[in-house]
Amino acid sequence: MSVLRPREAIEEIEASTLAPYAQRSAAGRGRLHPQDAHHWRTEYQRDVSRIIHSAAFRRLEYKTQVFLNGTGDHYRTRLTHTMEVASISRTLARALGLNEDLAEAVALAHDLGHSPFGHSGEETLDRLLKDHGGFDHNDQSLRVVTLLESPYDEFDGLNLTFEVLEGVQKHASERSAPGIGSYACASLEGQIADLADEIAYYSHDLQDGLEAGLILAGSLHQVELCAMLAAEHGLDLDTAEARSTRHNLARILSNRLIHGVLTESAGRIAASGVQSADDVRRHPDLLIGYSPSLEEQTKELRSFLYANLYFHPQVAGANQRACDMMAAVFGAYLQDPRRIGREATRRVPNCGLYRAAGDYIAGMTDRYLLREHGRIFSHA
Ligand code: MG
């Protein structure tokens, strides 16, 4: 007997080990453009590969998470953030008996549409496109995988499965998601990737903020969740500037959030009585989530991070200068559309110059945009 496991064997293992409400790859709705099944991989494994091998994924390495890309080699980038989200997604999915490959695929794709320069870049693009549909990174992630990435001759997009698109869709508007259909909720795997994103950035943005010296550990006394965890684990926040403490705090925080999500979600799933992945979709409420008390605590942490990190003058100032360059480059494209790339030019007849220029800029890495600004505006 062969020791190799063809796809059918892997699907059988899935069917016998996953919880009934997990999304089985063999029970998926397929792809917009039908393709033959792969010999060794399930459909979600294929989607993971398609995403990882896309140019948009590789560019995440040079896109800002919080700190402008290149300002410090130890800070998270959009790529390392994405890998942390995928890792947390797999942990949550495995513990709940869900499909890890699907959760991982959604996590890997979730930020593909992020513009350069993080949230400031997103706000800038939204402003530049305000009379042309605006800009939202969730919408854009869907646009990247369904249109902008085009490795195939026969069609645009990565032709991902319905279930991965459904997970990426998240809050994306109908405008960007024709044909996906509307359900009350995404699969549990999609819900997991959404929450894993939050867990990752709460803990790693806090750690990066402490590393950068923009957040002082002593100020975390005012954040109930941090103060509580520090007390439980014997961390003295007032003398907590040591590197090990920063690591410990991030680790303890993500552990707590993961643990909290698992226990709360397990309870909600059991109480809901869902028996299939489609029961989950029809269920009126999300089944993956924090307990009400943990939800309150994470909201407080979020507000703290907004007030003390994301809008810290040192972060916001650098990002603002970069965003001014983004706006200038955008203006230059409107003035002379020949400057936008060949692929973007091809899309102008369908989506107009504003959207094509927005897509082109959204796809850029931080450093590419800075160089493009130099090319256009240095008249030396
Ligand atoms: Mg994210």
mmCIF file of C-alpha atoms and ligand atoms in Angstrom:
data_model
loop_
_atom_site.group_PDB
_atom_site.id
_atom_site.type_symbol
_atom_site.label_atom_id
_atom_site.label_comp_id
_atom_site.label_asym_id
_atom_site.label_seq_id
_atom_site.Cartn_x
_atom_site.Cartn_y
_atom_site.Cartn_z
ATOM 1 C CA MET A 1 0.000 0.000 0.000
ATOM 2 C CA SER A 2 1.307 3.453 -0.917
ATOM 3 C CA VAL A 3 2.296 5.740 1.913
ATOM 4 C CA LEU A 4 1.279 8.721 -0.223
ATOM 5 C CA ARG A 5 -1.953 10.482 0.627
ATOM 6 C CA PRO A 6 -3.905 11.702 -2.405
ATOM 7 C CA ARG A 7 -6.381 14.525 -1.957
ATOM 8 C CA GLU A 8 -9.290 12.123 -1.475
ATOM 9 C CA ALA A 9 -7.508 10.575 1.509
ATOM 10 C CA ILE A 10 -6.837 14.005 3.003
ATOM 11 C CA GLU A 11 -10.484 14.922 2.547
ATOM 12 C CA GLU A 12 -11.474 11.734 4.340
ATOM 13 C CA ILE A 13 -9.238 12.622 7.264
ATOM 14 C CA GLU A 14 -10.837 16.084 7.328
ATOM 15 C CA ALA A 15 -14.321 14.593 7.263
ATOM 16 C CA SER A 16 -13.587 12.271 10.163
ATOM 17 C CA THR A 17 -11.687 14.712 12.373
ATOM 18 C CA LEU A 18 -13.343 18.104 11.902
ATOM 19 C CA ALA A 19 -16.335 19.245 13.933
ATOM 20 C CA PRO A 20 -19.700 19.039 12.110
ATOM 21 C CA TYR A 21 -19.926 22.840 11.845
ATOM 22 C CA ALA A 22 -16.446 23.111 10.314
ATOM 23 C CA GLN A 23 -16.178 23.889 6.623
ATOM 24 C CA ARG A 24 -14.982 20.762 4.838
ATOM 25 C CA SER A 25 -13.016 21.386 1.687
ATOM 26 C CA ALA A 26 -14.885 18.653 -0.186
ATOM 27 C CA ALA A 27 -18.193 20.378 0.621
ATOM 28 C CA GLY A 28 -17.167 23.797 -0.670
ATOM 29 C CA ARG A 29 -19.033 25.774 -3.301
ATOM 30 C CA GLY A 30 -16.073 25.787 -5.643
ATOM 31 C CA ARG A 31 -14.619 28.589 -7.725
ATOM 32 C CA LEU A 32 -16.079 31.133 -10.124
ATOM 33 C CA HIS A 33 -14.054 29.547 -12.935
ATOM 34 C CA PRO A 34 -14.230 25.770 -12.462
ATOM 35 C CA GLN A 35 -10.857 24.047 -12.344
ATOM 36 C CA ASP A 36 -9.917 20.388 -12.010
ATOM 37 C CA ALA A 37 -9.193 19.170 -8.483
ATOM 38 C CA HIS A 38 -5.552 18.865 -7.476
ATOM 39 C CA HIS A 39 -4.011 15.479 -6.886
ATOM 40 C CA TRP A 40 -2.394 16.163 -3.530
ATOM 41 C CA ARG A 41 -3.979 19.243 -2.096
ATOM 42 C CA THR A 42 -7.427 20.214 -0.908
ATOM 43 C CA GLU A 43 -9.017 23.343 -2.362
ATOM 44 C CA TYR A 44 -8.085 25.472 0.671
ATOM 45 C CA GLN A 45 -4.496 24.261 0.590
ATOM 46 C CA ARG A 46 -4.396 25.407 -3.024
ATOM 47 C CA ASP A 47 -5.768 28.787 -2.020
ATOM 48 C CA VAL A 48 -3.064 29.184 0.626
ATOM 49 C CA SER A 49 -0.468 28.553 -2.075
ATOM 50 C CA ARG A 50 -2.103 30.919 -4.561
ATOM 51 C CA ILE A 51 -2.093 33.714 -2.013
ATOM 52 C CA ILE A 52 1.487 33.121 -0.856
ATOM 53 C CA HIS A 53 2.721 33.023 -4.440
ATOM 54 C CA SER A 54 0.992 36.269 -5.421
ATOM 55 C CA ALA A 55 2.949 39.457 -6.028
ATOM 56 C CA ALA A 56 0.596 41.346 -3.681
ATOM 57 C CA PHE A 57 1.612 38.998 -0.851
ATOM 58 C CA ARG A 58 5.325 39.533 -1.473
ATOM 59 C CA ARG A 59 4.835 43.287 -1.413
ATOM 60 C CA LEU A 60 3.453 43.094 2.154
ATOM 61 C CA GLU A 61 7.069 42.861 3.307
ATOM 62 C CA TYR A 62 7.594 46.519 2.474
ATOM 63 C CA LYS A 63 4.286 47.911 3.675
ATOM 64 C CA THR A 64 3.776 49.667 6.989
ATOM 65 C CA GLN A 65 1.917 48.017 9.865
ATOM 66 C CA VAL A 66 2.218 50.880 12.380
ATOM 67 C CA PHE A 67 5.783 52.140 12.073
ATOM 68 C CA LEU A 68 6.740 53.455 8.673
ATOM 69 C CA ASN A 69 8.429 50.633 6.808
ATOM 70 C CA GLY A 70 12.185 50.792 7.217
ATOM 71 C CA THR A 71 12.238 52.845 10.426
ATOM 72 C CA GLY A 72 13.333 49.849 12.499
ATOM 73 C CA ASP A 73 14.231 46.289 11.539
ATOM 74 C CA HIS A 74 12.459 44.729 14.531
ATOM 75 C CA TYR A 75 9.052 46.294 14.046
ATOM 76 C CA ARG A 76 6.211 44.408 12.466
ATOM 77 C CA THR A 77 5.587 44.899 8.805
ATOM 78 C CA ARG A 78 2.343 44.088 7.061
ATOM 79 C CA LEU A 79 3.895 40.733 6.123
ATOM 80 C CA THR A 80 4.985 39.639 9.597
ATOM 81 C CA HIS A 81 1.629 40.852 10.957
ATOM 82 C CA THR A 82 -0.103 38.657 8.373
ATOM 83 C CA MET A 83 1.998 35.650 9.399
ATOM 84 C CA GLU A 84 1.095 36.204 13.054
ATOM 85 C CA VAL A 85 -2.586 36.397 12.127
ATOM 86 C CA ALA A 86 -2.275 33.133 10.169
ATOM 87 C CA SER A 87 -0.555 31.445 13.089
ATOM 88 C CA ILE A 88 -3.193 32.556 15.611
ATOM 89 C CA SER A 89 -5.934 31.557 13.159
ATOM 90 C CA ARG A 90 -4.538 28.044 12.914
ATOM 91 C CA THR A 91 -4.326 27.767 16.700
ATOM 92 C CA LEU A 92 -7.946 28.851 17.149
ATOM 93 C CA ALA A 93 -9.188 26.655 14.301
ATOM 94 C CA ARG A 94 -7.398 23.552 15.518
ATOM 95 C CA ALA A 95 -8.593 23.935 19.087
ATOM 96 C CA LEU A 96 -12.207 24.286 17.939
ATOM 97 C CA GLY A 97 -12.061 21.388 15.468
ATOM 98 C CA LEU A 98 -12.324 23.714 12.469
ATOM 99 C CA ASN A 99 -10.613 23.757 9.094
ATOM 100 C CA GLU A 100 -7.140 25.198 9.680
ATOM 101 C CA ASP A 101 -6.336 25.526 5.987
ATOM 102 C CA LEU A 102 -9.388 27.680 5.364
ATOM 103 C CA ALA A 103 -8.724 29.892 8.383
ATOM 104 C CA GLU A 104 -5.094 30.250 7.285
ATOM 105 C CA ALA A 105 -6.028 31.149 3.705
ATOM 106 C CA VAL A 106 -8.406 33.897 4.874
ATOM 107 C CA ALA A 107 -5.775 35.221 7.287
ATOM 108 C CA LEU A 108 -3.066 35.296 4.623
ATOM 109 C CA ALA A 109 -5.322 37.234 2.250
ATOM 110 C CA HIS A 110 -6.928 39.593 4.758
ATOM 111 C CA ASP A 111 -4.520 42.533 4.326
ATOM 112 C CA LEU A 112 -3.552 42.110 0.658
ATOM 113 C CA GLY A 113 -5.485 45.289 -0.112
ATOM 114 C CA HIS A 114 -3.691 47.451 2.415
ATOM 115 C CA SER A 115 -2.241 50.612 0.938
ATOM 116 C CA PRO A 116 1.294 51.783 1.709
ATOM 117 C CA PHE A 117 1.783 53.812 4.934
ATOM 118 C CA GLY A 118 -0.718 51.890 7.066
ATOM 119 C CA HIS A 119 -3.937 53.467 8.277
ATOM 120 C CA SER A 120 -2.827 56.974 7.372
ATOM 121 C CA GLY A 121 -2.278 55.786 3.808
ATOM 122 C CA GLU A 122 -5.728 54.232 3.766
ATOM 123 C CA GLU A 123 -7.322 57.462 4.978
ATOM 124 C CA THR A 124 -5.437 59.454 2.366
ATOM 125 C CA LEU A 125 -6.520 57.194 -0.484
ATOM 126 C CA ASP A 126 -10.097 57.264 0.796
ATOM 127 C CA ARG A 127 -10.002 61.052 0.680
ATOM 128 C CA LEU A 128 -8.462 61.128 -2.801
ATOM 129 C CA LEU A 129 -11.151 58.757 -4.089
ATOM 130 C CA LYS A 130 -14.049 60.206 -2.095
ATOM 131 C CA ASP A 131 -16.077 61.146 -5.203
ATOM 132 C CA HIS A 132 -15.229 57.861 -6.888
ATOM 133 C CA GLY A 133 -16.340 55.260 -4.363
ATOM 134 C CA GLY A 134 -13.734 55.846 -1.663
ATOM 135 C CA PHE A 135 -11.128 53.372 -0.460
ATOM 136 C CA ASP A 136 -11.363 50.638 2.152
ATOM 137 C CA HIS A 137 -8.691 47.995 2.634
ATOM 138 C CA ASN A 138 -11.205 45.174 3.137
ATOM 139 C CA ASP A 139 -12.893 46.018 -0.165
ATOM 140 C CA GLN A 140 -9.476 46.303 -1.733
ATOM 141 C CA SER A 141 -8.301 42.890 -0.477
ATOM 142 C CA LEU A 142 -11.244 41.350 -2.270
ATOM 143 C CA ARG A 143 -10.458 43.414 -5.365
ATOM 144 C CA VAL A 144 -6.850 42.217 -5.296
ATOM 145 C CA VAL A 145 -7.753 38.530 -5.249
ATOM 146 C CA THR A 146 -10.685 38.756 -7.680
ATOM 147 C CA LEU A 147 -9.297 41.248 -10.191
ATOM 148 C CA LEU A 148 -5.903 42.850 -9.711
ATOM 149 C CA GLU A 149 -3.754 39.754 -9.306
ATOM 150 C CA SER A 150 -3.907 37.980 -12.632
ATOM 151 C CA PRO A 151 -1.515 35.086 -13.005
ATOM 152 C CA TYR A 152 -3.865 33.219 -15.356
ATOM 153 C CA ASP A 153 -4.413 33.884 -19.064
ATOM 154 C CA GLU A 154 -8.068 32.878 -19.046
ATOM 155 C CA PHE A 155 -9.401 35.201 -16.331
ATOM 156 C CA ASP A 156 -8.489 37.950 -13.893
ATOM 157 C CA GLY A 157 -7.921 37.220 -10.222
ATOM 158 C CA LEU A 158 -6.643 34.225 -8.279
ATOM 159 C CA ASN A 159 -9.933 32.342 -8.695
ATOM 160 C CA LEU A 160 -10.070 31.500 -4.976
ATOM 161 C CA THR A 161 -12.831 29.384 -3.490
ATOM 162 C CA PHE A 162 -16.121 30.902 -2.433
ATOM 163 C CA GLU A 163 -15.321 30.232 1.233
ATOM 164 C CA VAL A 164 -12.032 32.152 1.175
ATOM 165 C CA LEU A 165 -13.662 35.083 -0.622
ATOM 166 C CA GLU A 166 -16.481 35.019 1.907
ATOM 167 C CA GLY A 167 -13.926 35.261 4.726
ATOM 168 C CA VAL A 168 -11.974 38.051 3.054
ATOM 169 C CA GLN A 169 -15.172 39.913 2.287
ATOM 170 C CA LYS A 170 -15.736 40.609 5.970
ATOM 171 C CA HIS A 171 -17.183 44.083 5.938
ATOM 172 C CA ALA A 172 -16.537 44.685 2.259
ATOM 173 C CA SER A 173 -19.476 46.255 0.481
ATOM 174 C CA GLU A 174 -21.546 44.504 -2.162
ATOM 175 C CA ARG A 175 -19.931 46.760 -4.737
ATOM 176 C CA SER A 176 -16.729 44.778 -4.534
ATOM 177 C CA ALA A 177 -18.260 41.394 -4.114
ATOM 178 C CA PRO A 178 -20.663 40.567 -6.905
ATOM 179 C CA GLY A 179 -21.843 36.977 -6.835
ATOM 180 C CA ILE A 180 -20.612 36.096 -3.365
ATOM 181 C CA GLY A 181 -24.127 36.232 -2.032
ATOM 182 C CA SER A 182 -25.211 37.402 1.334
ATOM 183 C CA TYR A 183 -25.364 35.392 4.508
ATOM 184 C CA ALA A 184 -25.785 36.587 8.046
ATOM 185 C CA CYS A 185 -22.294 35.404 8.958
ATOM 186 C CA ALA A 186 -19.158 33.985 7.404
ATOM 187 C CA SER A 187 -17.920 30.491 8.238
ATOM 188 C CA LEU A 188 -16.429 29.982 11.690
ATOM 189 C CA GLU A 189 -13.018 29.863 9.991
ATOM 190 C CA GLY A 190 -13.663 33.296 8.457
ATOM 191 C CA GLN A 191 -14.805 34.664 11.813
ATOM 192 C CA ILE A 192 -11.638 33.272 13.389
ATOM 193 C CA ALA A 193 -9.343 35.050 10.940
ATOM 194 C CA ASP A 194 -11.153 38.305 11.665
ATOM 195 C CA LEU A 195 -10.630 38.028 15.402
ATOM 196 C CA ALA A 196 -7.082 36.680 15.040
ATOM 197 C CA ASP A 197 -6.264 39.928 13.229
ATOM 198 C CA GLU A 198 -7.319 41.892 16.310
ATOM 199 C CA ILE A 199 -5.514 39.604 18.742
ATOM 200 C CA ALA A 200 -2.314 39.907 16.685
ATOM 201 C CA TYR A 201 -2.320 43.658 16.479
ATOM 202 C CA TYR A 202 -3.373 44.307 20.061
ATOM 203 C CA SER A 203 -0.440 42.345 21.360
ATOM 204 C CA HIS A 204 2.208 43.153 18.786
ATOM 205 C CA ASP A 205 1.348 46.832 18.397
ATOM 206 C CA LEU A 206 1.616 47.114 22.159
ATOM 207 C CA GLN A 207 4.995 45.366 22.078
ATOM 208 C CA ASP A 208 6.291 47.501 19.195
ATOM 209 C CA GLY A 209 5.007 50.632 20.920
ATOM 210 C CA LEU A 210 6.900 49.677 24.087
ATOM 211 C CA GLU A 211 10.024 48.784 22.078
ATOM 212 C CA ALA A 212 9.906 52.172 20.379
ATOM 213 C CA GLY A 213 9.537 53.934 23.712
ATOM 214 C CA LEU A 214 6.321 55.586 22.535
ATOM 215 C CA ILE A 215 4.315 53.714 25.154
ATOM 216 C CA LEU A 216 5.700 53.726 28.671
ATOM 217 C CA ALA A 217 4.953 50.540 30.562
ATOM 218 C CA GLY A 218 3.929 52.584 33.607
ATOM 219 C CA SER A 219 1.084 54.095 31.615
ATOM 220 C CA LEU A 220 -0.451 50.624 31.241
ATOM 221 C CA HIS A 221 -1.748 50.856 34.818
ATOM 222 C CA GLN A 222 -4.668 52.732 33.308
ATOM 223 C CA VAL A 223 -5.513 49.816 30.971
ATOM 224 C CA GLU A 224 -7.474 47.309 33.041
ATOM 225 C CA LEU A 225 -6.524 44.248 31.004
ATOM 226 C CA CYS A 226 -2.779 45.023 31.095
ATOM 227 C CA ALA A 227 -2.819 45.932 34.776
ATOM 228 C CA MET A 228 -4.680 42.722 35.604
ATOM 229 C CA LEU A 229 -2.339 40.506 33.576
ATOM 230 C CA ALA A 230 0.738 42.193 35.014
ATOM 231 C CA ALA A 231 -0.566 41.570 38.542
ATOM 232 C CA GLU A 232 -1.409 37.935 37.783
ATOM 233 C CA HIS A 233 2.017 37.247 36.307
ATOM 234 C CA GLY A 234 4.094 39.279 38.711
ATOM 235 C CA LEU A 235 5.216 41.888 36.161
ATOM 236 C CA ASP A 236 6.077 45.213 37.696
ATOM 237 C CA LEU A 237 4.922 47.780 35.151
ATOM 238 C CA ASP A 238 6.820 50.565 36.852
ATOM 239 C CA THR A 239 10.148 48.879 36.249
ATOM 240 C CA ALA A 240 9.000 47.165 33.117
ATOM 241 C CA GLU A 241 11.231 48.779 30.560
ATOM 242 C CA ALA A 242 13.313 45.605 30.273
ATOM 243 C CA ARG A 243 13.136 43.769 26.958
ATOM 244 C CA SER A 244 11.999 40.496 28.530
ATOM 245 C CA THR A 245 9.064 42.251 30.165
ATOM 246 C CA ARG A 246 7.915 43.706 26.866
ATOM 247 C CA HIS A 247 8.024 40.237 25.329
ATOM 248 C CA ASN A 248 6.298 38.727 28.325
ATOM 249 C CA LEU A 249 3.502 41.248 28.262
ATOM 250 C CA ALA A 250 2.780 40.666 24.560
ATOM 251 C CA ARG A 251 2.886 36.896 25.038
ATOM 252 C CA ILE A 252 0.665 36.932 28.119
ATOM 253 C CA LEU A 253 -1.787 39.275 26.411
ATOM 254 C CA SER A 254 -2.156 37.215 23.241
ATOM 255 C CA ASN A 255 -2.447 34.028 25.297
ATOM 256 C CA ARG A 256 -5.214 35.550 27.369
ATOM 257 C CA LEU A 257 -7.108 36.789 24.343
ATOM 258 C CA ILE A 258 -6.789 33.440 22.559
ATOM 259 C CA HIS A 259 -7.879 31.570 25.672
ATOM 260 C CA GLY A 260 -10.795 33.952 26.163
ATOM 261 C CA VAL A 261 -11.960 33.601 22.568
ATOM 262 C CA LEU A 262 -11.722 29.807 22.698
ATOM 263 C CA THR A 263 -13.765 29.373 25.870
ATOM 264 C CA GLU A 264 -16.392 31.943 24.887
ATOM 265 C CA SER A 265 -16.702 30.628 21.318
ATOM 266 C CA ALA A 266 -16.926 26.994 22.417
ATOM 267 C CA GLY A 267 -19.811 27.981 24.704
ATOM 268 C CA ARG A 268 -21.598 29.956 21.981
ATOM 269 C CA ILE A 269 -21.215 27.142 19.438
ATOM 270 C CA ALA A 270 -22.594 24.569 21.856
ATOM 271 C CA ALA A 271 -25.514 26.794 22.848
ATOM 272 C CA SER A 272 -26.368 27.675 19.230
ATOM 273 C CA GLY A 273 -27.003 24.083 18.193
ATOM 274 C CA VAL A 274 -25.403 24.610 14.761
ATOM 275 C CA GLN A 275 -24.791 21.317 13.001
ATOM 276 C CA SER A 276 -23.206 22.389 9.749
ATOM 277 C CA ALA A 277 -21.162 25.186 8.182
ATOM 278 C CA ASP A 278 -24.319 26.514 6.531
ATOM 279 C CA ASP A 279 -26.100 26.575 9.905
ATOM 280 C CA VAL A 280 -23.294 28.910 10.988
ATOM 281 C CA ARG A 281 -23.906 31.137 7.962
ATOM 282 C CA ARG A 282 -27.625 31.331 8.722
ATOM 283 C CA HIS A 283 -27.094 31.959 12.407
ATOM 284 C CA PRO A 284 -28.014 35.563 13.211
ATOM 285 C CA ASP A 285 -25.020 36.221 15.471
ATOM 286 C CA LEU A 286 -21.286 35.707 15.300
ATOM 287 C CA LEU A 287 -20.247 32.585 17.171
ATOM 288 C CA ILE A 288 -16.573 33.469 17.493
ATOM 289 C CA GLY A 289 -15.948 36.264 19.960
ATOM 290 C CA TYR A 290 -14.783 37.535 23.333
ATOM 291 C CA SER A 291 -16.871 37.304 26.457
ATOM 292 C CA PRO A 292 -18.680 40.594 27.217
ATOM 293 C CA SER A 293 -16.180 41.497 29.952
ATOM 294 C CA LEU A 294 -13.148 40.722 27.779
ATOM 295 C CA GLU A 295 -14.778 42.628 24.924
ATOM 296 C CA GLU A 296 -14.996 45.709 27.153
ATOM 297 C CA GLN A 297 -11.377 45.303 28.196
ATOM 298 C CA THR A 298 -10.160 44.963 24.599
ATOM 299 C CA LYS A 299 -12.107 48.089 23.635
ATOM 300 C CA GLU A 300 -10.315 49.979 26.360
ATOM 301 C CA LEU A 301 -6.953 48.665 25.129
ATOM 302 C CA ARG A 302 -7.879 49.658 21.583
ATOM 303 C CA SER A 303 -8.713 53.210 22.658
ATOM 304 C CA PHE A 304 -5.428 53.355 24.534
ATOM 305 C CA LEU A 305 -3.483 52.256 21.441
ATOM 306 C CA TYR A 306 -5.276 54.816 19.274
ATOM 307 C CA ALA A 307 -4.624 57.624 21.687
ATOM 308 C CA ASN A 308 -1.060 56.730 22.597
ATOM 309 C CA LEU A 309 0.408 54.926 19.617
ATOM 310 C CA TYR A 310 -1.391 55.260 16.283
ATOM 311 C CA PHE A 311 -1.795 59.006 16.696
ATOM 312 C CA HIS A 312 1.451 59.582 18.563
ATOM 313 C CA PRO A 313 3.095 62.620 16.905
ATOM 314 C CA GLN A 314 6.185 60.573 16.092
ATOM 315 C CA VAL A 315 4.128 57.940 14.248
ATOM 316 C CA ALA A 316 1.487 60.203 12.762
ATOM 317 C CA GLY A 317 3.994 62.880 11.709
ATOM 318 C CA ALA A 318 6.166 60.491 9.688
ATOM 319 C CA ASN A 319 3.104 58.866 8.172
ATOM 320 C CA GLN A 320 1.607 62.259 7.304
ATOM 321 C CA ARG A 321 4.684 63.351 5.373
ATOM 322 C CA ALA A 322 4.566 60.080 3.453
ATOM 323 C CA CYS A 323 0.845 60.537 2.773
ATOM 324 C CA ASP A 324 1.454 64.019 1.376
ATOM 325 C CA MET A 325 3.773 62.356 -1.125
ATOM 326 C CA MET A 326 1.054 59.819 -1.905
ATOM 327 C CA ALA A 327 -1.401 62.609 -2.682
ATOM 328 C CA ALA A 328 1.155 64.350 -4.881
ATOM 329 C CA VAL A 329 1.852 61.161 -6.856
ATOM 330 C CA PHE A 330 -1.892 60.582 -7.261
ATOM 331 C CA GLY A 331 -2.274 64.131 -8.606
ATOM 332 C CA ALA A 332 0.560 63.541 -11.053
ATOM 333 C CA TYR A 333 -1.203 60.449 -12.422
ATOM 334 C CA LEU A 334 -4.415 62.369 -12.968
ATOM 335 C CA GLN A 335 -2.473 65.039 -14.840
ATOM 336 C CA ASP A 336 -0.552 62.569 -16.935
ATOM 337 C CA PRO A 337 -2.197 59.119 -17.004
ATOM 338 C CA ARG A 338 0.678 57.747 -19.050
ATOM 339 C CA ARG A 339 2.597 57.545 -15.790
ATOM 340 C CA ILE A 340 0.485 54.731 -14.351
ATOM 341 C CA GLY A 341 1.657 51.220 -15.115
ATOM 342 C CA ARG A 342 0.644 49.113 -18.125
ATOM 343 C CA GLU A 343 -1.742 46.900 -16.121
ATOM 344 C CA ALA A 344 -3.437 49.890 -14.499
ATOM 345 C CA THR A 345 -3.820 51.588 -17.889
ATOM 346 C CA ARG A 346 -5.552 48.468 -19.214
ATOM 347 C CA ARG A 347 -8.240 48.866 -16.539
ATOM 348 C CA VAL A 348 -9.003 52.547 -17.153
ATOM 349 C CA PRO A 349 -11.777 51.909 -19.726
ATOM 350 C CA ASN A 350 -13.599 49.670 -17.226
ATOM 351 C CA CYS A 351 -13.152 51.453 -13.929
ATOM 352 C CA GLY A 352 -12.023 54.976 -14.795
ATOM 353 C CA LEU A 353 -8.753 56.789 -14.203
ATOM 354 C CA TYR A 354 -9.354 57.591 -10.523
ATOM 355 C CA ARG A 355 -9.946 53.967 -9.552
ATOM 356 C CA ALA A 356 -7.137 52.669 -11.769
ATOM 357 C CA ALA A 357 -4.697 55.177 -10.246
ATOM 358 C CA GLY A 358 -6.002 54.286 -6.753
ATOM 359 C CA ASP A 359 -5.484 50.568 -7.413
ATOM 360 C CA TYR A 360 -1.996 51.251 -8.681
ATOM 361 C CA ILE A 361 -1.042 53.315 -5.631
ATOM 362 C CA ALA A 362 -2.731 50.924 -3.177
ATOM 363 C CA GLY A 363 -0.619 48.102 -4.547
ATOM 364 C CA MET A 364 2.658 49.953 -4.034
ATOM 365 C CA THR A 365 5.088 49.279 -1.228
ATOM 366 C CA ASP A 366 6.090 52.227 0.955
ATOM 367 C CA ARG A 367 9.511 52.455 -0.644
ATOM 368 C CA TYR A 368 8.195 52.185 -4.201
ATOM 369 C CA LEU A 369 5.886 55.111 -3.599
ATOM 370 C CA LEU A 370 8.698 57.206 -2.135
ATOM 371 C CA ARG A 371 10.867 56.390 -5.147
ATOM 372 C CA GLU A 372 8.033 57.160 -7.545
ATOM 373 C CA HIS A 373 7.620 60.513 -5.827
ATOM 374 C CA GLY A 374 11.331 61.136 -6.342
ATOM 375 C CA ARG A 375 11.131 60.172 -10.017
ATOM 376 C CA ILE A 376 8.212 62.503 -10.676
ATOM 377 C CA PHE A 377 9.195 65.510 -8.603
ATOM 378 C CA SER A 378 12.987 65.659 -8.597
ATOM 379 C CA HIS A 379 13.750 68.060 -11.397
ATOM 380 C CA ALA A 380 17.471 68.109 -10.754
HETATM 381 MG MG MG B 1 -4.644 42.978 9.630
#
